[in-house]
GROMACS .gro file of C-alpha atoms in nm:
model
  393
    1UNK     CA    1  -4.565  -1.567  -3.497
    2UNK     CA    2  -4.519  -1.513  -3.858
    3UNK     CA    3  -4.099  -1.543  -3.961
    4UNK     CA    4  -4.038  -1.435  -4.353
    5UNK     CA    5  -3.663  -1.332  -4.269
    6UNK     CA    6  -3.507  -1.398  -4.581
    7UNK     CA    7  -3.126  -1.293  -4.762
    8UNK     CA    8  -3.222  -1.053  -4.965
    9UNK     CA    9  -3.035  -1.205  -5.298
   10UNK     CA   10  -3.229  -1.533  -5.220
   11UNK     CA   11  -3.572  -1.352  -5.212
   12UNK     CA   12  -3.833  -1.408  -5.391
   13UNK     CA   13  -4.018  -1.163  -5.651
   14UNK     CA   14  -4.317  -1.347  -5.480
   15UNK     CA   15  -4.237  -1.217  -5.117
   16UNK     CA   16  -4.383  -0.804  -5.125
   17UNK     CA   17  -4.729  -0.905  -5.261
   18UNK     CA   18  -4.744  -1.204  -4.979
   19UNK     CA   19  -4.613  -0.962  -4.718
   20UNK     CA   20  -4.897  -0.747  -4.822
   21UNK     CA   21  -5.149  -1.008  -4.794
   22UNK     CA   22  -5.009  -1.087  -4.465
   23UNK     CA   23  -5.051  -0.784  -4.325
   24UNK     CA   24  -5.358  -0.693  -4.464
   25UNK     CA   25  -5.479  -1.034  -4.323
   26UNK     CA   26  -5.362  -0.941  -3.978
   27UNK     CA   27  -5.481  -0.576  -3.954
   28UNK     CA   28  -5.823  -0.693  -4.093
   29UNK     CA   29  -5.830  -0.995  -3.810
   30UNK     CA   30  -5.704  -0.697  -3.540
   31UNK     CA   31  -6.079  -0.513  -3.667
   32UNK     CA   32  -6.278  -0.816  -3.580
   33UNK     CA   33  -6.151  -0.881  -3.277
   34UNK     CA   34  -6.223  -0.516  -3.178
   35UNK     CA   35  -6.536  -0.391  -3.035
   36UNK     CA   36  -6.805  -0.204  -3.166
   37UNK     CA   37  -6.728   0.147  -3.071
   38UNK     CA   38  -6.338   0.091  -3.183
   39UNK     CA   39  -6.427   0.052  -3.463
   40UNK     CA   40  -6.652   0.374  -3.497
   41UNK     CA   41  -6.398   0.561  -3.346
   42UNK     CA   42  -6.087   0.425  -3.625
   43UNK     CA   43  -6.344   0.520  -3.895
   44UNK     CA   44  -6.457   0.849  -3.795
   45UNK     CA   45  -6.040   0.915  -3.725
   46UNK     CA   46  -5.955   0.832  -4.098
   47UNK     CA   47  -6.223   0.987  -4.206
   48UNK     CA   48  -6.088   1.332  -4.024
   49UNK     CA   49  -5.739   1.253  -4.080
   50UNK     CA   50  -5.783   1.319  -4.480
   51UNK     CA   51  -5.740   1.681  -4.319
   52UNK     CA   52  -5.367   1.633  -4.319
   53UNK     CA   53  -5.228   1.955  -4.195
   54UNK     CA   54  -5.485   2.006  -3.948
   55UNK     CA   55  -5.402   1.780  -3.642
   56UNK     CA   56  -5.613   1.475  -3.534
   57UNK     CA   57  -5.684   1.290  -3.234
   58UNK     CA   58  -5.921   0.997  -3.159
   59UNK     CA   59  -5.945   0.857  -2.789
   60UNK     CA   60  -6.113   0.597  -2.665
   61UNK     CA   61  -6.142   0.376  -2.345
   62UNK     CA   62  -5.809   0.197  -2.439
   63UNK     CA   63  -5.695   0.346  -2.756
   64UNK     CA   64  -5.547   0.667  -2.867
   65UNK     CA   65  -5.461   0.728  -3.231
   66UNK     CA   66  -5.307   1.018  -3.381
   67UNK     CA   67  -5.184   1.185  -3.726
   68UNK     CA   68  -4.850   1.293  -3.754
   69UNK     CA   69  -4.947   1.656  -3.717
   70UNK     CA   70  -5.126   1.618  -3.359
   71UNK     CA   71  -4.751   1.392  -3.271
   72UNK     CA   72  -4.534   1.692  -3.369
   73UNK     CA   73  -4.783   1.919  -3.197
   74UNK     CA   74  -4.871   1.758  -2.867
   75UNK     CA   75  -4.646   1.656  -2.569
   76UNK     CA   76  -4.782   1.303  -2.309
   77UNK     CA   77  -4.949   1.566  -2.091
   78UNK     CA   78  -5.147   1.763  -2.383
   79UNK     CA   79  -5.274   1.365  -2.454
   80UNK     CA   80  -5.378   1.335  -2.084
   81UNK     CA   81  -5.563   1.704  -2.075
   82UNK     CA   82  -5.746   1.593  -2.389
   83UNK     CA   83  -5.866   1.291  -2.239
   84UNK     CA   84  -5.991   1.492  -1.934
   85UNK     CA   85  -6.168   1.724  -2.213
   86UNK     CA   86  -6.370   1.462  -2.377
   87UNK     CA   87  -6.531   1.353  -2.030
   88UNK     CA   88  -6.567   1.709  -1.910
   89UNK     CA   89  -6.872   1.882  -1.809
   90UNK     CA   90  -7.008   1.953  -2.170
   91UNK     CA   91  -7.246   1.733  -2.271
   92UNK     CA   92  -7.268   1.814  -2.644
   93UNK     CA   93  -7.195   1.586  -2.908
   94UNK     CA   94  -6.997   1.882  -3.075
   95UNK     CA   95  -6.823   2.164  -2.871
   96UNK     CA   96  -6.524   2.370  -2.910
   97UNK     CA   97  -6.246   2.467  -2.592
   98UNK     CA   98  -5.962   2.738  -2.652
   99UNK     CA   99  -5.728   2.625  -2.385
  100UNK     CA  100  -5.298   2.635  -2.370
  101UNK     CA  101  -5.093   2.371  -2.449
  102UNK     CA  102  -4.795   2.221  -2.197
  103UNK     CA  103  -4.573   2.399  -2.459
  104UNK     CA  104  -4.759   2.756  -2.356
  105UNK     CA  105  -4.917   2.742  -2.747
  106UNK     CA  106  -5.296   2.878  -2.724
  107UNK     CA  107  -5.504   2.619  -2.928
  108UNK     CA  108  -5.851   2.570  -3.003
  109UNK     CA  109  -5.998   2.206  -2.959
  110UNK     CA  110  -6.294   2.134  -3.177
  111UNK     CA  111  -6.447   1.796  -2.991
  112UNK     CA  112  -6.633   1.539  -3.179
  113UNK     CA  113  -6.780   1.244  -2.932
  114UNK     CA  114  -6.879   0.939  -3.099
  115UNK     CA  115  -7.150   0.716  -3.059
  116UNK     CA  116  -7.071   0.395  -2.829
  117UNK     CA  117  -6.769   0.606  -2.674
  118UNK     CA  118  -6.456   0.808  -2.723
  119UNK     CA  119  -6.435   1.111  -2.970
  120UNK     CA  120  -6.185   1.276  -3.236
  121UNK     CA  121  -6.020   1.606  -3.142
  122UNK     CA  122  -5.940   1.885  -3.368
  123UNK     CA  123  -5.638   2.080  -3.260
  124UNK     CA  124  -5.626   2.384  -3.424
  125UNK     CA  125  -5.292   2.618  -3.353
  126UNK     CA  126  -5.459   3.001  -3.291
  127UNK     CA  127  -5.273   3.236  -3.563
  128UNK     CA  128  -5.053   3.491  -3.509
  129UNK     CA  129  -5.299   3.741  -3.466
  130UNK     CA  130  -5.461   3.533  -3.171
  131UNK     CA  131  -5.128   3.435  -3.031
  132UNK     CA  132  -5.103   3.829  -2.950
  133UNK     CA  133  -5.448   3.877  -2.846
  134UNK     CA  134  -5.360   3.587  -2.573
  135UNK     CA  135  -5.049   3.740  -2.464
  136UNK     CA  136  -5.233   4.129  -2.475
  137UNK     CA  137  -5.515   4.008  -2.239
  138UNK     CA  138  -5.285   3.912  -1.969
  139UNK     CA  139  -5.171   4.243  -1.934
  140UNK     CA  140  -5.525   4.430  -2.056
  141UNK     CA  141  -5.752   4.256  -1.791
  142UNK     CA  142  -6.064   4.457  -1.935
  143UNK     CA  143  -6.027   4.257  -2.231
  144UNK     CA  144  -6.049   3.885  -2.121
  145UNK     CA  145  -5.959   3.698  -1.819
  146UNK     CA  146  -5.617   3.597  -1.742
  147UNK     CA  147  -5.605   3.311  -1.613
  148UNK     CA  148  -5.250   3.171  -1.407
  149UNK     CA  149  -5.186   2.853  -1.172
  150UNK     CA  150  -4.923   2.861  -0.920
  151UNK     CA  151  -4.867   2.474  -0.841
  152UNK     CA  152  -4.651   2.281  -0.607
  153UNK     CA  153  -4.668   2.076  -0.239
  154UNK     CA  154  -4.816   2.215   0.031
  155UNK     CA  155  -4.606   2.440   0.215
  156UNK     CA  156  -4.405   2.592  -0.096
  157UNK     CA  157  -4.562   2.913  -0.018
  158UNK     CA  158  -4.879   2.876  -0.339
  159UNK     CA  159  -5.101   3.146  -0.146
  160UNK     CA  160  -4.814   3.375  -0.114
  161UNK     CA  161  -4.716   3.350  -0.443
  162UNK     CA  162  -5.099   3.373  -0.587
  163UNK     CA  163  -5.125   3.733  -0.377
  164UNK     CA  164  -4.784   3.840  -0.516
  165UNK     CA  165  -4.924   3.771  -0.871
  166UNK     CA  166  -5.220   3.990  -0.803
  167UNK     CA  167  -5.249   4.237  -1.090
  168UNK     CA  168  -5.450   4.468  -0.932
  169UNK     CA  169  -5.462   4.383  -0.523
  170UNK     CA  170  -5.618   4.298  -0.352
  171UNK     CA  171  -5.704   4.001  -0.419
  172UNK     CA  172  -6.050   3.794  -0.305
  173UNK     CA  173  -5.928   3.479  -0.182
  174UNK     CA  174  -6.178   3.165  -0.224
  175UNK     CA  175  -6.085   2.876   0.021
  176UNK     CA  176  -6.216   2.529  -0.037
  177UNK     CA  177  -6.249   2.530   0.315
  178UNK     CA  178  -6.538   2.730   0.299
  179UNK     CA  179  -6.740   2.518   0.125
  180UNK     CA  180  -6.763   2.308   0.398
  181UNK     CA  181  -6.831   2.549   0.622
  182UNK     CA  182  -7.061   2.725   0.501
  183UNK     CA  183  -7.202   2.522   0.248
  184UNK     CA  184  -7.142   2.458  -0.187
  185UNK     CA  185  -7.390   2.718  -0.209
  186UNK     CA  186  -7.288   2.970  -0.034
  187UNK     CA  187  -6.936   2.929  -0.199
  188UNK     CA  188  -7.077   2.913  -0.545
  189UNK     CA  189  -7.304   3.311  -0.457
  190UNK     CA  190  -6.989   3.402  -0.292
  191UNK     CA  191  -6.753   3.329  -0.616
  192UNK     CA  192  -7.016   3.462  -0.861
  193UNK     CA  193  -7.045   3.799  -0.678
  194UNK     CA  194  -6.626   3.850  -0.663
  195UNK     CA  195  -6.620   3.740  -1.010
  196UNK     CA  196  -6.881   4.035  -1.108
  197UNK     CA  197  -6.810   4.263  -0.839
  198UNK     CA  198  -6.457   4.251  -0.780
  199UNK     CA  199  -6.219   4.514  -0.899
  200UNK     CA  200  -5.942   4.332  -0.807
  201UNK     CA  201  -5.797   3.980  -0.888
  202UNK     CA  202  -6.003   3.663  -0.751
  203UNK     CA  203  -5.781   3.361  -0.629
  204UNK     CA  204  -5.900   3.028  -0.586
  205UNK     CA  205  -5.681   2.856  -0.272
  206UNK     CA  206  -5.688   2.479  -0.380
  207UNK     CA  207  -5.881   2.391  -0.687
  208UNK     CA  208  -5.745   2.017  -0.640
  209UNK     CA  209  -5.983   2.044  -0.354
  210UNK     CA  210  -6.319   2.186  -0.489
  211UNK     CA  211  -6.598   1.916  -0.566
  212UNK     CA  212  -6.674   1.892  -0.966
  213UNK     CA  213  -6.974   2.085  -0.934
  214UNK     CA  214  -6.795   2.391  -0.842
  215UNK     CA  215  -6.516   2.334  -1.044
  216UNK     CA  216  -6.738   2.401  -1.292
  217UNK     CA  217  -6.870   2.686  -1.168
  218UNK     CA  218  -6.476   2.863  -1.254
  219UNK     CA  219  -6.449   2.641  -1.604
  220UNK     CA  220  -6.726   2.879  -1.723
  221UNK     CA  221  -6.607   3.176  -1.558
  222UNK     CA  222  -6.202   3.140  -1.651
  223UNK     CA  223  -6.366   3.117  -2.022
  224UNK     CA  224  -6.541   3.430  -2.023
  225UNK     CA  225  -6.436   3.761  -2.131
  226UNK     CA  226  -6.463   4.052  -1.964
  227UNK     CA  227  -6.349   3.946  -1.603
  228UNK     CA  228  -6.124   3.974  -1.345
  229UNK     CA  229  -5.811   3.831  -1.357
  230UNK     CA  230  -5.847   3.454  -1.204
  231UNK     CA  231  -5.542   3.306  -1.024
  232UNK     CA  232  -5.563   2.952  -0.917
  233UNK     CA  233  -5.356   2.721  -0.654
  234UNK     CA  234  -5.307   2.379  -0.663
  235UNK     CA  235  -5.110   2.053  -0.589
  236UNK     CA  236  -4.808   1.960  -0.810
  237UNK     CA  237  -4.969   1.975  -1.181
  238UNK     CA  238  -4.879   1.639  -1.296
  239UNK     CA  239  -5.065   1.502  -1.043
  240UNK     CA  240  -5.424   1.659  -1.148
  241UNK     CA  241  -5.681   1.489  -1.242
  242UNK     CA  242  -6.056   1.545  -1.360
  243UNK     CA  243  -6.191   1.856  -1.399
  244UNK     CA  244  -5.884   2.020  -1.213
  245UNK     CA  245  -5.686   1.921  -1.468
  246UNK     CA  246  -5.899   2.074  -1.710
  247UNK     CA  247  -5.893   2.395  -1.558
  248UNK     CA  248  -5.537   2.378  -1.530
  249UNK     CA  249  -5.487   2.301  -1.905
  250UNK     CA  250  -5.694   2.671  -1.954
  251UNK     CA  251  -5.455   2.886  -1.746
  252UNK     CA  252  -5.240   3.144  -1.965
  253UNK     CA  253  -4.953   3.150  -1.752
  254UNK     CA  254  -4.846   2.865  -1.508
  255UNK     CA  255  -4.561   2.890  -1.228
  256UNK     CA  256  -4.466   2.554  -1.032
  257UNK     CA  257  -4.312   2.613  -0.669
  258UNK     CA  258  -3.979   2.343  -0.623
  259UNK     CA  259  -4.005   2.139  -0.301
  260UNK     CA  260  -3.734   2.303  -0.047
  261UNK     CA  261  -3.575   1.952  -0.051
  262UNK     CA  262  -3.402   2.042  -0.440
  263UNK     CA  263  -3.359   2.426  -0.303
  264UNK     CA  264  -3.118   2.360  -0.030
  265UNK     CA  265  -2.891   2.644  -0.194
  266UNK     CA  266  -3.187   2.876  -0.078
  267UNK     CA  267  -3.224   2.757   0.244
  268UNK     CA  268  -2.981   2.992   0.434
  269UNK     CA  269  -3.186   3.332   0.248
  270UNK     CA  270  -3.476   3.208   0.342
  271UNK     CA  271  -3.430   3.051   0.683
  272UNK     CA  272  -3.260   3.438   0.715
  273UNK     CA  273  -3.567   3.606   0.619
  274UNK     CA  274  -3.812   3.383   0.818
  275UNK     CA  275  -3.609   3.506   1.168
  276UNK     CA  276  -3.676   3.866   1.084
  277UNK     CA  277  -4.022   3.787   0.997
  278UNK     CA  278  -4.070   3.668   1.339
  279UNK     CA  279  -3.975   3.983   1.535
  280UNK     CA  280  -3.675   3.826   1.621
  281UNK     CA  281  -3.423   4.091   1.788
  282UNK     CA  282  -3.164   4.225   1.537
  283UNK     CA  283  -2.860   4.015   1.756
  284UNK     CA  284  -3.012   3.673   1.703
  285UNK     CA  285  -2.862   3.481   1.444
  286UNK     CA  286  -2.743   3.182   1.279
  287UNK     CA  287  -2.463   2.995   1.360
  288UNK     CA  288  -2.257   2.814   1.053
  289UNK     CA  289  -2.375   2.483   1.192
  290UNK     CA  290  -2.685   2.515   1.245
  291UNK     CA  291  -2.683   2.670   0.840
  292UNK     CA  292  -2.548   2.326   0.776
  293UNK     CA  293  -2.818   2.137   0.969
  294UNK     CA  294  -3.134   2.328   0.826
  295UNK     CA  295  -2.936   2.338   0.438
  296UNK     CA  296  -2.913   1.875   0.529
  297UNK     CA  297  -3.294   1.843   0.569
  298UNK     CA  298  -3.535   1.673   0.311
  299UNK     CA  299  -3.814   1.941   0.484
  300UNK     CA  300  -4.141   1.690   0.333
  301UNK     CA  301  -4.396   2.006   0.509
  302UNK     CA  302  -4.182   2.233   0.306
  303UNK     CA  303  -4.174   2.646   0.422
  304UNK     CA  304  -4.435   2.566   0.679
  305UNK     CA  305  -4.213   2.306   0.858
  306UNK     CA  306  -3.944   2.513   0.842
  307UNK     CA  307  -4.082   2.812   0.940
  308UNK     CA  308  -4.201   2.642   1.226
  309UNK     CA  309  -3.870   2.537   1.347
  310UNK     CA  310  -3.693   2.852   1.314
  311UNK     CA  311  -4.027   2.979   1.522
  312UNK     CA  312  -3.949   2.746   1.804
  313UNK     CA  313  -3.566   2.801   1.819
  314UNK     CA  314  -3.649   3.157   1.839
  315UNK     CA  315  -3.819   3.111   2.105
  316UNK     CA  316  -3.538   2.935   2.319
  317UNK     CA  317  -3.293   3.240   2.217
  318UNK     CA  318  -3.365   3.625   2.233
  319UNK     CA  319  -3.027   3.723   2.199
  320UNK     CA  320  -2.726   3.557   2.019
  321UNK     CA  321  -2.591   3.267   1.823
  322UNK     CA  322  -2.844   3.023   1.734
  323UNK     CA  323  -2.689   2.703   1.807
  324UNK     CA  324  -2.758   2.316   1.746
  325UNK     CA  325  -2.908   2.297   2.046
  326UNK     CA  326  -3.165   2.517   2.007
  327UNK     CA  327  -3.277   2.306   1.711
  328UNK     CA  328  -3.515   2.035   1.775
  329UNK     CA  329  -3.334   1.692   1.780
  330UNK     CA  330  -3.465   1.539   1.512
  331UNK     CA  331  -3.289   1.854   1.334
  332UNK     CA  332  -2.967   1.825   1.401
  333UNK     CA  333  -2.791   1.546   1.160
  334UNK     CA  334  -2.607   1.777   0.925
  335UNK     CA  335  -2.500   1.466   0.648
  336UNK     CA  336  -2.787   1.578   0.332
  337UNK     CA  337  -3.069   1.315   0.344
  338UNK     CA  338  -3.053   1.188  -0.069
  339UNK     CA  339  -3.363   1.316  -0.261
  340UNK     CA  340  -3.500   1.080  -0.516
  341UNK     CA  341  -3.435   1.154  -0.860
  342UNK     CA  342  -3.691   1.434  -1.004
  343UNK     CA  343  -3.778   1.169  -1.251
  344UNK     CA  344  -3.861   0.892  -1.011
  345UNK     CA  345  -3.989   1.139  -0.802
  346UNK     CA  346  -4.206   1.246  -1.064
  347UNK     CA  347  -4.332   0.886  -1.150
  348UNK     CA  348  -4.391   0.848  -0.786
  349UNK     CA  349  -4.647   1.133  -0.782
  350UNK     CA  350  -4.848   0.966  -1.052
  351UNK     CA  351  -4.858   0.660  -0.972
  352UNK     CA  352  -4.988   0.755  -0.628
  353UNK     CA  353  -5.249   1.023  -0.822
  354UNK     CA  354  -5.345   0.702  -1.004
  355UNK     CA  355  -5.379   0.494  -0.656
  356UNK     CA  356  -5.634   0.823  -0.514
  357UNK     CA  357  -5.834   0.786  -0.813
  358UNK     CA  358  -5.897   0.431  -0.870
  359UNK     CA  359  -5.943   0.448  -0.448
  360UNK     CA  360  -5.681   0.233  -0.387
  361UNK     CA  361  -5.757  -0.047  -0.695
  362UNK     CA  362  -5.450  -0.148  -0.818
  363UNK     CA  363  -5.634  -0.310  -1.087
  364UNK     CA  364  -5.821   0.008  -1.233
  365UNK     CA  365  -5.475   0.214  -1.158
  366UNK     CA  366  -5.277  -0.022  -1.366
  367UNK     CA  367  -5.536   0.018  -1.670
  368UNK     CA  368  -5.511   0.417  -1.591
  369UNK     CA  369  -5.131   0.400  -1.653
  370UNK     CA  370  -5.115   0.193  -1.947
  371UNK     CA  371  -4.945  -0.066  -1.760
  372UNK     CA  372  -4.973  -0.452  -1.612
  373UNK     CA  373  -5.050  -0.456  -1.293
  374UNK     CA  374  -4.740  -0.692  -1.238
  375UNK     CA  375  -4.534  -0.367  -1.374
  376UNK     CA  376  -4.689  -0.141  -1.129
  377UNK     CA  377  -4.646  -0.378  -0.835
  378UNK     CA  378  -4.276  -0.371  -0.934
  379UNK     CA  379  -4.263   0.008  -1.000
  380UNK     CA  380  -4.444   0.035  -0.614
  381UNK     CA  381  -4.161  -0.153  -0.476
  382UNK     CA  382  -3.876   0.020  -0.644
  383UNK     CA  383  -4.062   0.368  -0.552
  384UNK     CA  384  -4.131   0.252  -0.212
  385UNK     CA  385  -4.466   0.306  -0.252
  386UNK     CA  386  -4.763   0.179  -0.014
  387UNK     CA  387  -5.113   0.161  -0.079
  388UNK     CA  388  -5.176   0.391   0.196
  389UNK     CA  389  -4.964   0.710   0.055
  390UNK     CA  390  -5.241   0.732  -0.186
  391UNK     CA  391  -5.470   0.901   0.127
  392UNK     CA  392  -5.141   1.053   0.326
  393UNK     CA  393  -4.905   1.182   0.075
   0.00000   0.00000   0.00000
């Protein structure tokens, strides 16, 4: 530690040049503890940095610097995408990626990888001129692909939503699913025919869930022109990672679906609308308790679990009054179960994204979030977070 803490009508005219030296000392000592490829990567960033209104970032393993332009310009989550962008499928030294920012701004990132590791990004704002050209193709699908992402947990009623967003329906719906079935192959023929063929909108049912080397099958197609509009599906954005995230970073429009457990003002409308979905008979109904009782549940399966309860007390009634016990028991509490916080609740998501990726490491998860691992121990406990919700949650 280094004190110079002086009163300032006691200082010295001797004190700026040897805080100078000090630092200069210390910054210089920082560079030779630093490895090879840090190094390469701080030179190559001031070197593009002397572009000062263009904005400038250089990422590395453990590093991330930026100018004050790329600051102003990019949010935590534009910093994350960019990351995914230097290790995505291109292979070129040099390559270029229009893509949207968290902010909805359309961008254009010129990528410069550096030998011994990381790279220096480019983030160029697309002018006015583009800006409209972005929002015209979403509506003129003969002009370039639109490309949207309807996120949230499963159960919040994604594929619904992705059909209802179908410009022109309907819509070829790609399953993950089928890729196991019937093999990558099959899937990748069966996507690149819809694609070409289709005259309607092509959705892809769980991109969270397709293996890299289809995901970059659709990276190459969602940044074509000429194609049908592309509508994607996926777990909770925040928690993507990879080449998912990447593909989620080029959508034009994105629409995240709330858990029901912060929507318990919509659960009477839709709890409503479910009955008469059902074929339930005109008389069956409700009663103001058991409104209550659905309206108090956290619902973790979301519109599927409770669609599935109304299903089964429907069942137990044809005519009449639903009442509490026609719910199933666990059901029938009617004191709100707390939700967590939407911010710990949002730190809970990573962290556990973190867990999946590093397999369960806390180690490698730790270095992933930038933290200790004795911080993310004690952000596990607080969260109530086990090692296993990385593989259940």
């Amino acid at each position: 530690m280094l004190d110079i803490s002086a009163k300032i009508n006691k200082a010295s005219p001797l004190l700026p040049p040897l805080i100078a030296r000090a630092v200069h000392d210390i910054e210089q000592r920082l560079l030779d503890g630093s490895r090879a490829s840090e190094k390469s990567l701080l030179a190559a960033f001031q070197v593009a940095a002397g572009l000062r209104r263009r904005a400038i970032v250089a990422i590395g393993e453990n590093i991330v610097l930026s100018n004050q332009s790329a600051s102003d310009l990019l949010s935590a989550a534009d910093i994350a995408l960019l990351r995914v962008l230097m290790d995505g499928p291109t292979t070129r030294q040099d390559s270029k990626v229009e893509l949207s920012l968290a902010s909805g701004q359309p961008v254009k990132i010129h990528i410069t990888k550096i030998d011994g590791g990381g790279a220096v990004l480019r983030v160029d704002p697309c002018s006015s001129g583009r800006t409209r050209s972005v929002r015209r193709s979403r509506s003129n699908l003969a002009s370039a692909a639109a490309r949207t992402i309807v996120a949230g947990e499963p159960g919040t009623g994604r594929t619904t939503r992705a059909r209802q967003l179908a410009a022109r329906p309907p819509a070829k719906l790609l399953s993950p699913a089928l890729a196991l079935v019937n093999g990558r192959e099959s899937w990748a023929q069966d996507f690149q025919n819809a694609v070409r063929d289709s005259t309607g909108s092509v959705c892809i049912d769980g991109i969270d869930l397709l293996p890299d080397e289809l995901l970059d099958l659709v990276i190459e197609a969602a940044g074509a022109r000429d194609r049908p509009q592309l509508i994607f599906t996926s777990g909770p954005i925040r928690a993507l990672t990879g080449r998912a995230a990447l593909l989620a970073g080029m959508a034009t429009q994105r629409e995240e679906l709330l858990p029901l457990s912060v929507r318990r003002t919509d659960i009477p409308e839709i709890a409503n609308a479910m009955l008469r979905s059902i074929g339930a008979d005109k008389s069956v109904h409700f009663t103001p308790r058991v409104v209550q009782a659905l309206s108090a549940q956290s619902w973790p399966g979301n519109l599927r679990e409770l669609n599935a309860v109304i299903e089964y007390m429907a069942n137990r009634r044809t005519v009449g009054g639903l009442v509490m016990n026609d719910l199933p028991e666990q059901y029938r509490s009617v004191d709100p179960a707390t939700p967590m916080a939407a911010l710990d609740q949002a730190a809970r998501d990573v962290i556990v994204a973190a867990l999946r990726h590093a397999g369960g490491n806390k180690v490698k998860a730790a270095r992933a979030l930038g933290m200790s691992r004795t911080t993310l121990y004690a952000r596990m406990r607080t969260l109530r977070i086990a090692t296993s919700d990385a593989w259940t949650s």
